[in-house]
Each structure stands twice: as C-alpha cells, then as structure tokens.
Coordinates of C-alpha atoms in Angstrom, one line a residue:
M704 CA 29.2 11.8 -6.8
Q705 CA 27.5 11.2 -3.5
R706 CA 26.6 14.3 -1.6
E707 CA 28.4 15.2 1.6
C708 CA 26.2 16.7 4.3
I709 CA 27.4 19.7 6.2
V710 CA 26.8 20.2 9.9
L711 CA 24.0 22.7 9.5
D712 CA 22.0 20.1 7.5
N713 CA 22.0 17.4 10.2
K714 CA 18.5 18.2 11.5
A715 CA 17.1 18.6 8.0
V716 CA 18.7 15.4 6.8
L717 CA 17.2 13.5 9.8
E718 CA 13.7 15.0 9.1
F719 CA 14.1 14.1 5.4
A720 CA 15.0 10.5 6.3
V721 CA 12.1 10.0 8.7
C722 CA 9.6 11.7 6.3
T723 CA 10.8 9.4 3.5
G724 CA 10.3 6.3 5.7
E725 CA 6.9 7.6 6.8
R726 CA 5.7 8.1 3.2
M727 CA 7.1 4.7 2.1
L728 CA 5.4 2.9 4.9
A729 CA 2.1 4.8 4.3
N730 CA 2.2 3.7 0.7
G731 CA 2.6 0.0 1.5
C732 CA 6.3 -0.6 1.4
G733 CA 8.0 -3.3 3.4
T734 CA 9.9 -2.4 6.6
H735 CA 13.2 -4.0 5.5
R736 CA 13.2 -1.9 2.3
I737 CA 12.4 1.2 4.3
E738 CA 15.3 0.6 6.6
G739 CA 17.6 0.2 3.6
L740 CA 16.4 3.5 2.1
I741 CA 16.9 5.4 5.3
K742 CA 20.4 4.0 5.6
K743 CA 21.0 5.1 2.0
I744 CA 20.1 8.7 3.0
L745 CA 22.1 8.7 6.3
S746 CA 25.3 6.8 5.3
P747 CA 27.1 9.5 3.3
C748 CA 26.2 12.3 5.8
G749 CA 29.1 11.7 8.3
F750 CA 27.2 10.9 11.4
K751 CA 29.2 9.2 14.2
N752 CA 26.4 6.6 14.5
Y753 CA 22.7 6.1 13.6
E754 CA 20.0 3.6 14.6
I755 CA 16.8 2.9 12.7
F756 CA 13.8 1.1 14.0
V757 CA 10.8 0.5 11.7
T758 CA 7.5 -1.2 12.6
T759 CA 4.3 -1.5 10.7
T760 CA 2.8 1.6 12.5
G761 CA 5.8 3.8 13.1
I762 CA 9.4 4.8 12.6
V763 CA 12.2 5.8 15.1
V764 CA 15.5 7.1 13.8
T765 CA 18.4 8.3 16.1
V766 CA 21.5 10.0 14.8
D767 CA 24.7 10.9 16.7
S768 CA 26.5 14.0 15.5
E769 CA 29.8 15.5 16.7
T770 CA 28.2 18.9 16.9
T771 CA 24.6 18.4 17.8
G772 CA 24.9 15.2 19.8
V773 CA 22.2 12.5 19.9
T774 CA 18.9 13.4 18.2
T775 CA 15.9 11.2 17.9
M776 CA 12.8 11.6 15.7
V777 CA 9.6 9.5 15.8
K778 CA 6.8 9.3 13.3
Q779 CA 3.6 7.4 13.7
V780 CA 1.9 5.9 10.6
P781 CA -1.6 4.7 11.5
K782 CA -3.1 4.8 8.0
K783 CA -1.6 2.8 5.1
K784 CA -2.5 2.1 1.5
M785 CA -1.0 0.5 -1.5
H786 CA 0.4 3.0 -4.1
T787 CA 3.4 1.7 -6.0
E788 CA 3.6 4.8 -8.2
H789 CA 4.1 7.0 -5.1
V790 CA 6.8 4.6 -3.9
S791 CA 8.7 5.0 -7.2
L792 CA 8.4 8.8 -7.0
I793 CA 9.7 8.9 -3.5
E794 CA 12.7 6.8 -4.5
D795 CA 13.4 9.3 -7.3
V796 CA 13.5 12.1 -4.7
V797 CA 16.0 10.1 -2.6
N798 CA 18.2 9.4 -5.6
D799 CA 18.2 13.1 -6.5
F800 CA 19.3 13.9 -2.9
I801 CA 22.0 11.3 -2.9
N802 CA 23.3 12.6 -6.2
G803 CA 23.5 16.2 -4.8
E804 CA 20.7 17.6 -7.0
L805 CA 18.6 18.5 -4.0
T806 CA 19.3 19.8 -0.5
A807 CA 17.5 18.1 2.4
E808 CA 15.1 21.1 2.6
Q809 CA 14.3 20.8 -1.1
A810 CA 13.9 17.1 -0.9
I811 CA 11.3 17.5 2.0
I812 CA 9.3 19.9 -0.2
E813 CA 9.4 17.3 -3.1
L814 CA 8.2 14.6 -0.7
N815 CA 5.3 16.8 0.3
N816 CA 4.4 17.3 -3.3
V817 CA 4.4 13.5 -4.2
D818 CA 0.7 13.0 -3.2
S819 CA -0.4 15.9 -5.5
K820 CA 1.5 14.7 -8.6
A821 CA -0.5 13.3 -11.5
T822 CA -1.6 9.7 -11.1
Y823 CA -3.8 7.4 -13.1
P824 CA -7.2 8.9 -14.0
Y825 CA -10.2 7.7 -12.0
W826 CA -11.7 5.8 -15.0
V827 CA -8.4 4.0 -15.6
T828 CA -8.3 2.8 -12.0
I829 CA -11.9 1.6 -12.1
L830 CA -11.3 -0.1 -15.5
A831 CA -8.2 -1.8 -14.0
F832 CA -10.4 -3.4 -11.3
G833 CA -12.6 -4.9 -13.9
M834 CA -9.9 -6.1 -16.3
A835 CA -7.8 -7.6 -13.5
G836 CA -10.8 -9.5 -12.3
A837 CA -11.6 -10.8 -15.8
F838 CA -8.1 -12.0 -16.5
R839 CA -7.9 -13.9 -13.2
T840 CA -11.3 -15.4 -13.7
L841 CA -10.2 -16.8 -17.0
M842 CA -6.9 -17.9 -15.6
F843 CA -8.7 -19.9 -12.9
G844 CA -10.7 -21.7 -15.5
G845 CA -13.8 -19.6 -15.9
Q846 CA -15.6 -19.3 -19.2
L847 CA -15.7 -16.1 -21.4
I848 CA -19.1 -15.2 -20.0
D849 CA -17.6 -15.4 -16.5
G850 CA -14.9 -13.0 -17.5
I851 CA -17.5 -10.5 -18.7
A852 CA -19.3 -10.8 -15.4
S853 CA -16.0 -10.2 -13.6
V854 CA -15.4 -7.0 -15.6
I855 CA -18.8 -5.7 -14.5
A856 CA -18.5 -6.9 -10.9
G857 CA -14.9 -5.7 -10.6
M858 CA -15.8 -2.2 -11.8
C859 CA -18.7 -1.9 -9.4
M860 CA -16.4 -3.1 -6.6
G861 CA -13.7 -0.6 -7.7
I862 CA -16.2 2.3 -7.5
F863 CA -17.3 1.3 -4.1
V864 CA -13.7 0.7 -2.7
Q865 CA -12.5 4.0 -4.2
A866 CA -15.4 5.9 -2.7
L867 CA -14.7 4.5 0.8
N868 CA -11.0 5.1 0.6
S869 CA -11.6 8.7 -0.4
R870 CA -13.4 9.1 2.9
N871 CA -10.6 7.5 4.9
T872 CA -12.7 4.6 5.9
F873 CA -10.8 2.0 8.0
T874 CA -9.4 -0.9 6.0
F875 CA -11.4 -3.7 7.6
L876 CA -14.7 -2.1 6.5
V877 CA -13.4 -1.3 3.0
N878 CA -12.4 -5.0 2.5
C879 CA -15.6 -6.3 4.0
C880 CA -17.7 -4.0 1.7
G881 CA -15.6 -4.9 -1.3
G882 CA -16.3 -8.6 -0.7
F883 CA -20.0 -7.9 -0.3
V884 CA -20.2 -6.0 -3.6
A885 CA -18.3 -8.7 -5.4
G886 CA -20.4 -11.5 -4.1
F887 CA -23.7 -9.8 -4.5
M888 CA -22.9 -8.5 -8.1
A889 CA -21.8 -12.0 -9.1
A890 CA -25.1 -13.6 -7.9
L891 CA -27.1 -10.8 -9.5
L892 CA -25.3 -11.1 -12.9
I893 CA -25.7 -14.9 -12.9
S894 CA -29.4 -14.5 -12.3
F895 CA -29.5 -12.4 -15.5
G896 CA -27.6 -15.0 -17.4
I897 CA -24.3 -13.1 -17.4
G898 CA -21.9 -15.7 -15.9
S899 CA -22.3 -19.3 -15.0
T900 CA -19.7 -20.1 -12.2
F901 CA -20.2 -18.1 -9.1
D902 CA -17.0 -19.1 -7.3
K903 CA -14.7 -18.3 -10.3
I904 CA -16.3 -14.9 -10.8
V905 CA -16.0 -14.0 -7.1
I906 CA -12.4 -15.3 -6.8
G907 CA -11.3 -13.4 -9.9
T908 CA -13.1 -10.2 -9.0
L909 CA -11.6 -10.2 -5.5
M910 CA -8.0 -10.5 -6.6
P911 CA -7.3 -6.7 -6.8
I912 CA -8.0 -6.4 -3.0
A913 CA -6.6 -9.7 -1.9
P914 CA -3.8 -9.3 0.7
G915 CA -1.0 -10.8 -1.5
V916 CA 1.4 -7.9 -1.1
P917 CA 1.2 -7.7 2.7
F918 CA 1.7 -11.4 2.9
V919 CA 4.8 -11.1 0.7
H920 CA 6.1 -8.3 2.8
S921 CA 5.5 -10.5 5.9
V922 CA 7.6 -13.3 4.5
N923 CA 10.3 -10.9 3.4
D924 CA 10.5 -9.3 6.9
I925 CA 10.7 -12.6 8.6
L926 CA 13.4 -13.9 6.3
H927 CA 15.4 -10.8 7.1
G928 CA 15.0 -11.4 10.9
D929 CA 12.4 -8.8 11.6
Y930 CA 9.9 -11.1 13.3
T931 CA 7.8 -8.4 14.9
S932 CA 6.9 -6.6 11.7
G933 CA 6.7 -9.9 9.8
T934 CA 4.2 -11.4 12.2
T935 CA 2.2 -8.2 12.4
R936 CA 1.9 -8.1 8.6
A937 CA 0.9 -11.8 8.5
Y938 CA -1.9 -11.0 11.0
E939 CA -2.9 -8.0 8.9
A940 CA -3.1 -10.2 5.8
L941 CA -5.2 -12.8 7.6
L942 CA -7.5 -10.1 8.9
T943 CA -7.9 -8.7 5.4
A944 CA -8.8 -12.2 4.1
A945 CA -11.3 -12.7 6.9
A946 CA -13.0 -9.3 6.1
I947 CA -13.3 -10.1 2.4
S948 CA -14.7 -13.6 3.2
A949 CA -17.2 -12.1 5.7
G950 CA -18.4 -9.7 3.0
V951 CA -18.9 -12.4 0.5
A952 CA -20.7 -14.6 3.0
F953 CA -23.1 -11.8 4.0
A954 CA -23.8 -11.1 0.3
V955 CA -24.7 -14.8 -0.3
M956 CA -26.9 -14.8 2.8
L957 CA -28.7 -11.6 1.8
W958 CA -29.2 -12.9 -1.7
K959 CA -31.0 -16.0 -0.3
V960 CA -33.1 -13.9 2.0
L961 CA -34.2 -11.8 -0.9
G962 CA -35.4 -15.0 -2.6
G963 CA -32.5 -15.4 -5.1
A964 CA -31.7 -18.7 -6.7
S965 CA -28.9 -20.8 -5.1
V966 CA -25.4 -19.9 -6.3

C-alpha cells in the first residue's frame, strides 16, 4: 500500500523530496527523471497542489497544503559527478518511503547515509578504467598490444582522475588532465614498443571519461520539452569533449618538445 502523509509531515516530506532531487542531480541523474521521482514522493501525500522545477544546477519545489499554505524550498547543486550506484540506493530509499516502511524523517537520515555506504573498492575502480579502455580499443580495431597499452594508460588516468576528484577539483581541469595523461602515456608506451596505433589507444582509454551520459541526458530532456536543461547539458558535454581534446593535444605537443618520436 502507498503511504498517506499526515499534516504534521508536510514540511518533512517537502524536505525529503528536495533532498532526494538534490542527491540525484549531484550523482548525474537527468532532470526529467528527477522530476518524476519527486512527483512520486509528493503525489500520495494529499497536497492541494505542487510545482517542481529542476535545472542542471538547482531544484525548486513548491507545495500547497490546506493547513500550512504555500511552502517553497530551493536547493543549489553546483557540484556534480557520475555515480549510478548511489542513484540506485536513493531510489531504494524512495521506494521504502512510498511503501510506508520509512517516515520522511527516517528517509532523510537514510539519504544522508548513502554517500557513506560501501561502494566499489579503490582498486576495482582503477582496474575498471584500464579494462574499459582495453575493450574499447579492441572494439575500435586496435591490436592486442594496443589493448594492453590501453590497460596501462587507463589505470594511470584512473589514478590521476580519482585523485583530483577526491580534492573536489573542478570538472574542466579533471577532464583536461585526464586527456593529458591518456595522450602522454600512449605516446610513452608506444616508444617502449607497447602499442602500435596511437589514435586507437587514446580513443579507447578516454572512453570512461567521455561525455556520453550527459549527452544522452541532454537529448532526453529536449525530447521531453525541457529545452533549458537539455541545451545546458549539451553545452556541458561539448565543454567536456573540448577539455579532453585540449589535454591530449597538449600531451602530444609536450612529447614532441621533449624529443619524442612522431605519433
């Protein structure tokens, strides 16, 4: 059965709905999906009316209650990352609330605990960077030795990217440095005979940080009529691609300045 919210829970329910949207947006979820999840929370709660506005950097939710009147809550989300495991955990909390297993106050506590819950070990994440790069290098027509080079370059890039993310470095610099590490490591490995095709190694290695998901969210938002968020996400994807390209270009230039062979 769906839960029925009592009057005293109105403020807590609103706070839970906005916090849910904030956490989903911060973990890379699309705006249309966030709006749907907030509606799922508010719909069974007996509000006279509610309005939801989600952008790529913030959330505004207004509810109209017979007892407390109109209440609005705003949350800014300046920092975003991609973490699908946290998105899944947040949706589990919402489902528990809808099913009546959690009160709004308890659900908020569970949301605050999502970031501290066990995730993949550090070494698994770094290995994933390498293996993902290797498989894509082979998929794009690279040789086996190119795949091996992508594993090494991808793991080095993963270590660098994770280190920058842990220090809350802004995204443009992270992507630029990721492109630089991938390009420089590819050139270095080829000079040692590990790898033969520079472009396939670099393309495969960069796939884990390529802006594919933001671009998909952009198209999805535009198709659902949210042109503001869709266009913003498209610009974000283009800026990410430009940062990665700049990093690779700088790596190639530095390699030639250091006297390396042409790649």
